[in-house]
Amino acid sequence: MITRTAVAALATCAALTTVTGCSSSFGDDKETQQDTGAKQHLTVLIATSGDAETNAVKAAAAAYQKQSGNTVTVEVAKDMNQQLAQSFAGHKPPDVFYVNSDQFANYAKAGSLYAYGDRIEDADDFSAQLRSFTYDGKLVCLPKDTSTLGLAVNTELWQRAGLTDQDYPTTWAELKQVAGKLTGDGVTGLVTTNEYQRLGVFMKEAGGWVTDPRQTEMTADDAGNAQGLAFARSLLKSGSMKYAQDVDTSWGGEALGKGKAAMTIEGNWLAGAMKADYPDVGYKVVELPAGPAGKGSLAFSNCWGVAAESTHRTAAVDLVKYLSTGEQQLKFADAFGVMPSRTSALADYARQAPAAEAWVNSAAYAQGPVTIAGFDKVLGQFNTDLQALRDTDPKTILAALQRNGEQALTKGD
């Protein structure tokens, strides 16, 4: 019999869609009985960027069906975090699903994810900075792909300003110079979004970051972070850099495509967006200019999660292995613009997509995502504070991040 307390807990868990992973084993310490049949049916839940991604995943699932004899149903989530939380609370999760980096640790801490990393013989082939999908020292799930940041330049505006290929900036000083030269007549030299997922490159290039490499200590108050944000602030105060919302656009790609930005900081998803929305706009992507501590970029990824309460865990891991082969990752790259998370496949991708060279090269030194339980709120507040960077001392913003992060880490212990 389920008590009123249990019912209330499940209801609360379903409501807290982006705060916790919601344990899939509430009130039940028993091991989920596994289906040992020769042919099994798997459900896959994805959050898709569009039809190209949806169709690519469905095609891969169909190919796996033919090879394995198992059947696969691919479902597209309308609200991934909400649907996962509700499925965990209701003890009916999909077998395989996308896991956002900002929610990964919440789900892992709650016991909702099956850790299958030790069943992957060639896990070392996956990019080191993306093997951050670990919990309690175990690799829980494989990164499904990767994206990095580069500096995208509107070539027409670049040439109109009298600049050539020799002028692409390789240092902060050069970036500041060309951004100023490109600003005027309704054009801003550099436009990006007001979030750490873009501005964080300046922190990284000054030798800083949000946490230490093991993600056990906050390092927001490191001097490099203040130096990086101070440089970004100087660009904002000069007017040669603006946030996308301040030029009536929603993101850097739109600003670049509409000619409101001569440069933007964006990832390799930009290629598909420019092809679809601004096919006549010429642009070139180069590596981000180095800061005082050297080159820097950020890496983004989701992972292939397997539910702890799945009754088909062995088959689910088998499906993930198939979806994570180098051959399949290259098919995904061709279909919807992501880059392979396997280093071996990334080398092949570089040869077949020369225009993505800067993004590919950035993978070697890019900073991976923060994957700490409860940090979605911490980083959300950091992004809110960054909106006021132009008129706020970076040390004030970073002090708040340090304080909020330490509180989250303490709760996670």
Short mmCIF file of C-alpha atoms in Angstrom, two decimals:
data_model
loop_
_atom_site.label_atom_id
_atom_site.label_comp_id
_atom_site.label_asym_id
_atom_site.label_seq_id
_atom_site.Cartn_x
_atom_site.Cartn_y
_atom_site.Cartn_z
CA MET A 1 0.00 0.00 0.00
CA ILE A 2 1.33 3.49 -0.88
CA THR A 3 1.07 5.94 2.00
CA ARG A 4 -0.10 9.52 1.75
CA THR A 5 3.49 10.57 2.41
CA ALA A 6 4.70 8.54 -0.55
CA VAL A 7 2.02 9.98 -2.83
CA ALA A 8 2.92 13.50 -1.73
CA ALA A 9 6.59 12.84 -2.32
CA LEU A 10 5.95 11.56 -5.81
CA ALA A 11 3.77 14.54 -6.63
CA THR A 12 6.41 16.91 -5.33
CA CYS A 13 9.10 15.11 -7.29
CA ALA A 14 7.10 15.45 -10.50
CA ALA A 15 6.66 19.16 -9.87
CA LEU A 16 10.37 19.83 -9.26
CA THR A 17 11.22 19.30 -12.89
CA THR A 18 14.41 21.31 -13.15
CA VAL A 19 15.62 21.22 -9.58
CA THR A 20 16.06 17.50 -8.92
CA GLY A 21 16.34 14.36 -10.94
CA CYS A 22 13.68 12.73 -8.76
CA SER A 23 14.74 9.31 -7.58
CA SER A 24 13.22 6.55 -9.63
CA SER A 25 13.44 4.20 -6.68
CA PHE A 26 11.45 6.07 -4.03
CA GLY A 27 10.38 3.63 -1.33
CA ASP A 28 11.83 0.68 -3.26
CA ASP A 29 15.34 -0.61 -2.78
CA LYS A 30 14.78 -3.68 -4.93
CA GLU A 31 16.78 -4.24 -8.10
CA THR A 32 14.66 -3.77 -11.22
CA GLN A 33 13.91 -7.15 -12.76
CA GLN A 34 15.47 -7.40 -16.21
CA ASP A 35 13.95 -8.70 -19.44
CA THR A 36 16.15 -11.49 -20.75
CA GLY A 37 14.16 -12.18 -23.93
CA ALA A 38 15.90 -12.44 -27.29
CA LYS A 39 13.86 -9.58 -28.73
CA GLN A 40 13.10 -6.52 -26.65
CA HIS A 41 11.30 -3.22 -27.22
CA LEU A 42 13.15 -0.02 -26.30
CA THR A 43 11.82 3.51 -25.96
CA VAL A 44 14.07 6.51 -26.66
CA LEU A 45 13.21 10.07 -25.62
CA ILE A 46 15.04 12.95 -27.30
CA ALA A 47 14.94 16.75 -27.26
CA THR A 48 15.48 17.67 -30.87
CA SER A 49 16.82 20.74 -32.62
CA GLY A 50 14.52 20.11 -35.59
CA ASP A 51 13.39 17.64 -38.22
CA ALA A 52 16.93 16.89 -39.36
CA GLU A 53 17.95 15.62 -35.93
CA THR A 54 14.69 13.76 -35.37
CA ASN A 55 14.92 11.97 -38.69
CA ALA A 56 18.60 11.12 -38.16
CA VAL A 57 17.97 9.51 -34.77
CA LYS A 58 14.97 7.61 -36.12
CA ALA A 59 17.03 6.36 -39.08
CA ALA A 60 19.78 5.19 -36.71
CA ALA A 61 17.21 3.43 -34.53
CA ALA A 62 15.76 1.69 -37.59
CA ALA A 63 19.21 0.51 -38.64
CA TYR A 64 19.82 -0.82 -35.13
CA GLN A 65 16.53 -2.73 -35.27
CA LYS A 66 17.63 -4.57 -38.38
CA GLN A 67 20.97 -5.46 -36.85
CA SER A 68 19.81 -6.46 -33.36
CA GLY A 69 16.29 -7.82 -33.72
CA ASN A 70 15.13 -5.44 -30.98
CA THR A 71 12.50 -2.82 -31.76
CA VAL A 72 12.92 0.88 -30.94
CA THR A 73 10.40 3.69 -30.59
CA VAL A 74 11.82 7.22 -30.73
CA GLU A 75 9.72 9.91 -29.07
CA VAL A 76 10.34 13.67 -29.20
CA ALA A 77 9.93 15.50 -25.90
CA LYS A 78 8.06 18.78 -25.70
CA ASP A 79 9.67 19.59 -22.34
CA MET A 80 12.56 17.19 -21.72
CA ASN A 81 13.24 18.01 -18.07
CA GLN A 82 9.57 17.88 -17.11
CA GLN A 83 8.84 14.65 -18.94
CA LEU A 84 11.90 12.91 -17.52
CA ALA A 85 11.12 14.02 -13.97
CA GLN A 86 7.54 12.79 -14.27
CA SER A 87 8.61 9.48 -15.78
CA PHE A 88 11.15 8.92 -12.98
CA ALA A 89 8.55 9.74 -10.34
CA GLY A 90 6.00 7.44 -11.98
CA HIS A 91 8.52 4.57 -12.29
CA LYS A 92 8.00 4.42 -16.06
CA PRO A 93 11.07 6.08 -17.56
CA PRO A 94 12.17 5.68 -21.18
CA ASP A 95 14.98 3.20 -21.61
CA VAL A 96 17.35 5.65 -23.34
CA PHE A 97 17.21 9.45 -23.36
CA TYR A 98 19.14 12.67 -23.80
CA VAL A 99 20.56 14.08 -20.56
CA ASN A 100 21.42 17.79 -20.43
CA SER A 101 24.74 18.58 -18.81
CA ASP A 102 23.06 20.98 -16.35
CA GLN A 103 20.67 18.25 -15.15
CA PHE A 104 23.01 15.25 -15.28
CA ALA A 105 24.26 15.43 -11.68
CA ASN A 106 20.73 15.99 -10.36
CA TYR A 107 19.55 12.77 -12.00
CA ALA A 108 22.68 10.84 -11.01
CA LYS A 109 22.43 11.94 -7.37
CA ALA A 110 18.78 10.88 -7.28
CA GLY A 111 19.67 7.40 -8.51
CA SER A 112 17.72 7.77 -11.75
CA LEU A 113 20.61 6.89 -14.08
CA TYR A 114 22.19 3.52 -14.72
CA ALA A 115 25.99 3.85 -14.78
CA TYR A 116 27.18 1.89 -17.80
CA GLY A 117 30.57 3.50 -18.39
CA ASP A 118 32.46 0.44 -17.21
CA ARG A 119 30.80 -1.55 -19.98
CA ILE A 120 32.33 0.63 -22.69
CA GLU A 121 35.61 -0.94 -23.78
CA ASP A 122 36.88 2.11 -25.69
CA ALA A 123 35.66 4.91 -23.42
CA ASP A 124 39.07 6.58 -23.72
CA ASP A 125 38.25 7.39 -27.36
CA PHE A 126 35.74 9.98 -26.14
CA SER A 127 37.00 13.53 -25.66
CA ALA A 128 38.55 13.87 -22.20
CA GLN A 129 36.76 17.10 -21.29
CA LEU A 130 33.42 15.50 -22.19
CA ARG A 131 33.98 12.51 -19.93
CA SER A 132 32.70 14.81 -17.17
CA PHE A 133 29.46 12.83 -17.09
CA THR A 134 30.79 11.08 -14.01
CA TYR A 135 29.33 10.65 -10.55
CA ASP A 136 31.02 9.14 -7.50
CA GLY A 137 34.05 8.47 -9.65
CA LYS A 138 32.14 6.45 -12.25
CA LEU A 139 31.52 7.32 -15.89
CA VAL A 140 27.73 7.21 -15.95
CA CYS A 141 26.91 7.95 -19.60
CA LEU A 142 28.58 8.66 -22.93
CA PRO A 143 28.62 12.13 -24.52
CA LYS A 144 26.53 11.85 -27.67
CA ASP A 145 28.33 14.59 -29.60
CA THR A 146 30.17 17.85 -29.02
CA SER A 147 30.05 21.50 -29.95
CA THR A 148 32.65 24.21 -29.36
CA LEU A 149 32.80 27.98 -29.71
CA GLY A 150 34.60 29.97 -32.40
CA LEU A 151 34.67 33.55 -33.71
CA ALA A 152 32.32 33.90 -36.69
CA VAL A 153 32.96 36.85 -39.01
CA ASN A 154 30.62 38.45 -41.56
CA THR A 155 33.03 38.56 -44.50
CA GLU A 156 31.24 41.35 -46.39
CA LEU A 157 31.33 43.68 -43.37
CA TRP A 158 34.92 42.64 -42.72
CA GLN A 159 36.04 43.57 -46.21
CA ARG A 160 33.99 46.78 -46.21
CA ALA A 161 36.01 47.90 -43.17
CA GLY A 162 39.21 47.41 -45.17
CA LEU A 163 40.22 44.26 -43.29
CA THR A 164 41.78 41.15 -44.85
CA ASP A 165 42.40 37.54 -43.83
CA GLN A 166 45.63 38.71 -42.24
CA ASP A 167 43.63 40.79 -39.77
CA TYR A 168 41.69 37.98 -38.08
CA PRO A 169 42.43 38.59 -34.39
CA THR A 170 44.67 36.18 -32.50
CA THR A 171 44.98 38.19 -29.26
CA TRP A 172 42.66 40.20 -27.06
CA ALA A 173 44.36 43.41 -28.13
CA GLU A 174 43.72 42.61 -31.78
CA LEU A 175 40.11 41.65 -31.03
CA LYS A 176 39.54 44.99 -29.32
CA GLN A 177 41.11 46.84 -32.25
CA VAL A 178 39.09 45.17 -35.02
CA ALA A 179 35.86 45.28 -32.99
CA GLY A 180 36.27 49.03 -32.72
CA LYS A 181 37.05 49.40 -36.41
CA LEU A 182 33.98 47.37 -37.39
CA THR A 183 31.59 49.34 -35.19
CA GLY A 184 29.50 52.07 -36.84
CA ASP A 185 26.64 52.71 -39.28
CA GLY A 186 24.29 50.34 -37.46
CA VAL A 187 26.90 47.60 -37.10
CA THR A 188 28.43 46.44 -33.82
CA GLY A 189 31.86 44.87 -33.97
CA LEU A 190 31.07 41.93 -31.68
CA VAL A 191 27.65 40.70 -30.57
CA THR A 192 27.04 37.77 -28.26
CA THR A 193 24.58 36.64 -25.61
CA ASN A 194 24.77 37.67 -21.96
CA GLU A 195 25.56 34.24 -20.54
CA TYR A 196 28.55 32.40 -19.14
CA GLN A 197 28.20 29.90 -22.00
CA ARG A 198 29.73 32.62 -24.21
CA LEU A 199 31.43 35.12 -21.90
CA GLY A 200 33.06 32.24 -20.06
CA VAL A 201 35.63 31.98 -22.85
CA PHE A 202 37.24 35.18 -21.57
CA MET A 203 37.46 33.68 -18.08
CA LYS A 204 39.07 30.55 -19.48
CA GLU A 205 41.51 32.51 -21.63
CA ALA A 206 42.67 34.41 -18.57
CA GLY A 207 43.36 31.16 -16.72
CA GLY A 208 40.17 30.99 -14.72
CA TRP A 209 37.00 28.92 -14.54
CA VAL A 210 33.99 28.34 -12.31
CA THR A 211 35.39 25.31 -10.46
CA ASP A 212 38.59 23.31 -10.15
CA PRO A 213 39.07 20.49 -12.71
CA ARG A 214 37.55 17.88 -10.37
CA GLN A 215 34.50 20.09 -9.73
CA THR A 216 34.95 19.79 -5.97
CA GLU A 217 35.89 23.40 -5.18
CA MET A 218 34.67 26.77 -6.38
CA THR A 219 37.28 28.97 -8.11
CA ALA A 220 35.01 31.83 -9.20
CA ASP A 221 37.01 34.29 -7.09
CA ASP A 222 40.20 33.43 -9.01
CA ALA A 223 41.94 36.53 -10.39
CA GLY A 224 41.79 35.13 -13.93
CA ASN A 225 38.00 35.19 -13.90
CA ALA A 226 37.94 38.83 -12.87
CA GLN A 227 40.49 39.67 -15.57
CA GLY A 228 38.47 37.88 -18.24
CA LEU A 229 35.19 39.56 -17.35
CA ALA A 230 36.94 42.91 -17.00
CA PHE A 231 38.08 42.60 -20.61
CA ALA A 232 34.55 41.77 -21.74
CA ARG A 233 33.27 44.72 -19.73
CA SER A 234 35.75 47.05 -21.43
CA LEU A 235 34.36 46.01 -24.82
CA LEU A 236 30.80 46.58 -23.61
CA LYS A 237 31.62 50.03 -22.21
CA SER A 238 33.35 51.04 -25.47
CA GLY A 239 30.28 50.06 -27.49
CA SER A 240 32.27 47.71 -29.73
CA MET A 241 30.53 44.74 -28.12
CA LYS A 242 26.84 44.45 -27.33
CA TYR A 243 24.52 41.75 -26.15
CA ALA A 244 22.21 40.27 -28.78
CA GLN A 245 19.11 41.60 -27.05
CA ASP A 246 20.54 45.12 -27.28
CA VAL A 247 20.56 44.97 -31.09
CA ASP A 248 17.03 43.54 -31.24
CA THR A 249 18.08 39.95 -31.92
CA SER A 250 17.75 36.76 -29.89
CA TRP A 251 21.24 35.33 -30.40
CA GLY A 252 24.56 35.96 -32.09
CA GLY A 253 23.72 34.04 -35.25
CA GLU A 254 20.71 36.23 -35.93
CA ALA A 255 22.78 39.37 -35.38
CA LEU A 256 25.44 38.08 -37.77
CA GLY A 257 22.90 37.06 -40.41
CA LYS A 258 21.03 40.36 -40.27
CA GLY A 259 24.22 42.40 -40.58
CA LYS A 260 23.89 43.89 -37.10
CA ALA A 261 27.06 42.17 -35.95
CA ALA A 262 30.35 41.95 -37.79
CA MET A 263 31.52 39.19 -35.43
CA THR A 264 29.89 36.81 -32.96
CA ILE A 265 30.97 34.05 -30.60
CA GLU A 266 29.01 30.93 -31.50
CA GLY A 267 29.21 27.16 -31.82
CA ASN A 268 29.04 24.84 -34.78
CA TRP A 269 25.24 24.85 -34.71
CA LEU A 270 25.67 28.24 -36.41
CA ALA A 271 26.42 26.50 -39.72
CA GLY A 272 22.97 24.94 -39.99
CA ALA A 273 21.22 28.13 -38.89
CA MET A 274 23.05 30.29 -41.43
CA LYS A 275 22.34 27.82 -44.21
CA ALA A 276 18.64 27.73 -43.35
CA ASP A 277 17.97 31.36 -42.44
CA TYR A 278 20.71 33.44 -44.11
CA PRO A 279 21.97 31.42 -47.09
CA ASP A 280 23.23 34.51 -48.92
CA VAL A 281 25.33 35.85 -46.05
CA GLY A 282 29.02 35.02 -46.32
CA TYR A 283 30.89 34.25 -43.12
CA LYS A 284 34.06 32.61 -41.90
CA VAL A 285 34.79 30.97 -38.56
CA VAL A 286 38.22 31.31 -36.94
CA GLU A 287 39.50 30.23 -33.55
CA LEU A 288 38.84 32.63 -30.70
CA PRO A 289 41.75 34.99 -30.04
CA ALA A 290 44.01 33.93 -27.18
CA GLY A 291 44.02 35.67 -23.83
CA PRO A 292 46.76 36.09 -21.24
CA ALA A 293 46.69 32.37 -20.39
CA GLY A 294 46.42 31.17 -23.99
CA LYS A 295 43.64 29.89 -26.23
CA GLY A 296 40.22 29.09 -24.85
CA SER A 297 36.83 27.77 -25.90
CA LEU A 298 33.90 25.99 -24.29
CA ALA A 299 32.62 22.52 -25.12
CA PHE A 300 28.97 21.50 -24.94
CA SER A 301 27.33 18.11 -24.97
CA ASN A 302 24.45 15.96 -23.79
CA CYS A 303 24.89 12.32 -22.89
CA TRP A 304 22.98 9.14 -23.69
CA GLY A 305 21.26 8.29 -20.43
CA VAL A 306 19.98 4.82 -19.55
CA ALA A 307 17.29 4.62 -16.87
CA ALA A 308 18.13 2.81 -13.65
CA GLU A 309 14.58 1.46 -13.66
CA SER A 310 14.66 0.27 -17.26
CA THR A 311 13.83 -3.42 -17.54
CA HIS A 312 15.98 -3.55 -20.69
CA ARG A 313 19.29 -2.16 -19.45
CA THR A 314 21.54 -4.57 -21.36
CA ALA A 315 19.69 -3.92 -24.61
CA ALA A 316 19.61 -0.18 -23.87
CA VAL A 317 23.40 -0.08 -23.43
CA ASP A 318 23.73 -2.08 -26.65
CA LEU A 319 21.68 0.58 -28.44
CA VAL A 320 23.81 3.38 -26.95
CA LYS A 321 26.96 1.62 -28.14
CA TYR A 322 25.50 1.49 -31.66
CA LEU A 323 24.49 5.16 -31.60
CA SER A 324 27.96 6.06 -30.33
CA THR A 325 30.07 4.36 -32.98
CA GLY A 326 32.32 6.60 -35.02
CA GLU A 327 30.39 5.76 -38.18
CA GLN A 328 27.06 6.75 -36.62
CA GLN A 329 28.45 9.92 -35.08
CA LEU A 330 29.67 11.01 -38.51
CA LYS A 331 26.18 10.41 -39.91
CA PHE A 332 24.72 12.59 -37.16
CA ALA A 333 27.33 15.26 -37.90
CA ASP A 334 26.38 15.28 -41.56
CA ALA A 335 22.65 15.35 -40.79
CA PHE A 336 22.39 18.13 -38.22
CA GLY A 337 25.77 19.78 -37.69
CA VAL A 338 27.06 18.43 -34.39
CA MET A 339 30.66 17.21 -34.10
CA PRO A 340 31.62 13.69 -32.98
CA SER A 341 32.51 13.21 -29.33
CA ARG A 342 34.93 10.43 -30.30
CA THR A 343 38.40 11.81 -30.99
CA SER A 344 38.95 9.27 -33.78
CA ALA A 345 35.72 10.26 -35.52
CA LEU A 346 36.46 13.95 -34.98
CA ALA A 347 39.59 13.57 -37.10
CA ASP A 348 37.48 12.08 -39.90
CA TYR A 349 34.94 14.88 -39.50
CA ALA A 350 37.68 17.50 -39.88
CA ARG A 351 38.54 16.06 -43.28
CA GLN A 352 34.96 15.99 -44.51
CA ALA A 353 34.01 19.44 -43.14
CA PRO A 354 36.95 21.82 -43.75
CA ALA A 355 34.76 24.88 -43.04
CA ALA A 356 34.46 23.66 -39.45
CA GLU A 357 38.23 23.60 -38.90
CA ALA A 358 38.21 26.27 -36.19
CA TRP A 359 35.53 24.49 -34.18
CA VAL A 360 37.33 21.16 -34.59
CA ASN A 361 40.66 22.62 -33.49
CA SER A 362 39.01 24.22 -30.46
CA ALA A 363 37.99 20.80 -29.16
CA ALA A 364 41.59 20.13 -28.11
CA TYR A 365 41.56 22.88 -25.46
CA ALA A 366 37.87 23.61 -24.83
CA GLN A 367 36.51 23.67 -21.28
CA GLY A 368 33.85 21.02 -20.66
CA PRO A 369 30.48 21.70 -19.01
CA VAL A 370 29.88 22.06 -15.28
CA THR A 371 28.09 18.92 -14.07
CA ILE A 372 27.36 19.41 -10.38
CA ALA A 373 24.08 18.62 -8.65
CA GLY A 374 22.07 21.76 -7.93
CA PHE A 375 24.24 23.99 -10.13
CA ASP A 376 21.55 24.77 -12.69
CA LYS A 377 20.20 27.43 -10.33
CA VAL A 378 23.69 28.72 -9.47
CA LEU A 379 24.63 29.19 -13.11
CA GLY A 380 21.22 30.59 -13.95
CA GLN A 381 21.77 33.35 -11.38
CA PHE A 382 25.26 33.94 -12.76
CA ASN A 383 23.75 34.54 -16.21
CA THR A 384 21.22 36.95 -14.70
CA ASP A 385 24.04 38.87 -13.02
CA LEU A 386 26.05 38.99 -16.27
CA GLN A 387 23.27 41.03 -17.87
CA ALA A 388 24.53 43.96 -15.80
CA LEU A 389 28.24 43.40 -16.49
CA ARG A 390 28.63 46.69 -18.36
CA ASP A 391 27.83 48.66 -15.20
CA THR A 392 28.94 46.23 -12.50
CA ASP A 393 32.36 45.37 -11.10
CA PRO A 394 33.13 41.79 -12.24
CA LYS A 395 34.43 40.98 -8.75
CA THR A 396 30.95 41.67 -7.34
CA ILE A 397 29.37 39.26 -9.83
CA LEU A 398 32.02 36.62 -9.20
CA ALA A 399 31.73 36.94 -5.41
CA ALA A 400 28.05 36.08 -5.69
CA LEU A 401 28.88 33.11 -7.93
CA GLN A 402 31.52 31.92 -5.45
CA ARG A 403 29.07 32.18 -2.54
CA ASN A 404 26.17 30.50 -4.34
CA GLY A 405 28.41 27.76 -5.69
CA GLU A 406 29.90 26.97 -2.28
CA GLN A 407 26.41 26.66 -0.82
CA ALA A 408 25.39 24.26 -3.59
CA LEU A 409 28.53 22.18 -3.10
CA THR A 410 27.88 21.99 0.64
CA LYS A 411 24.33 20.76 0.04
CA GLY A 412 25.65 18.19 -2.40
CA ASP A 413 28.03 16.64 0.12
#
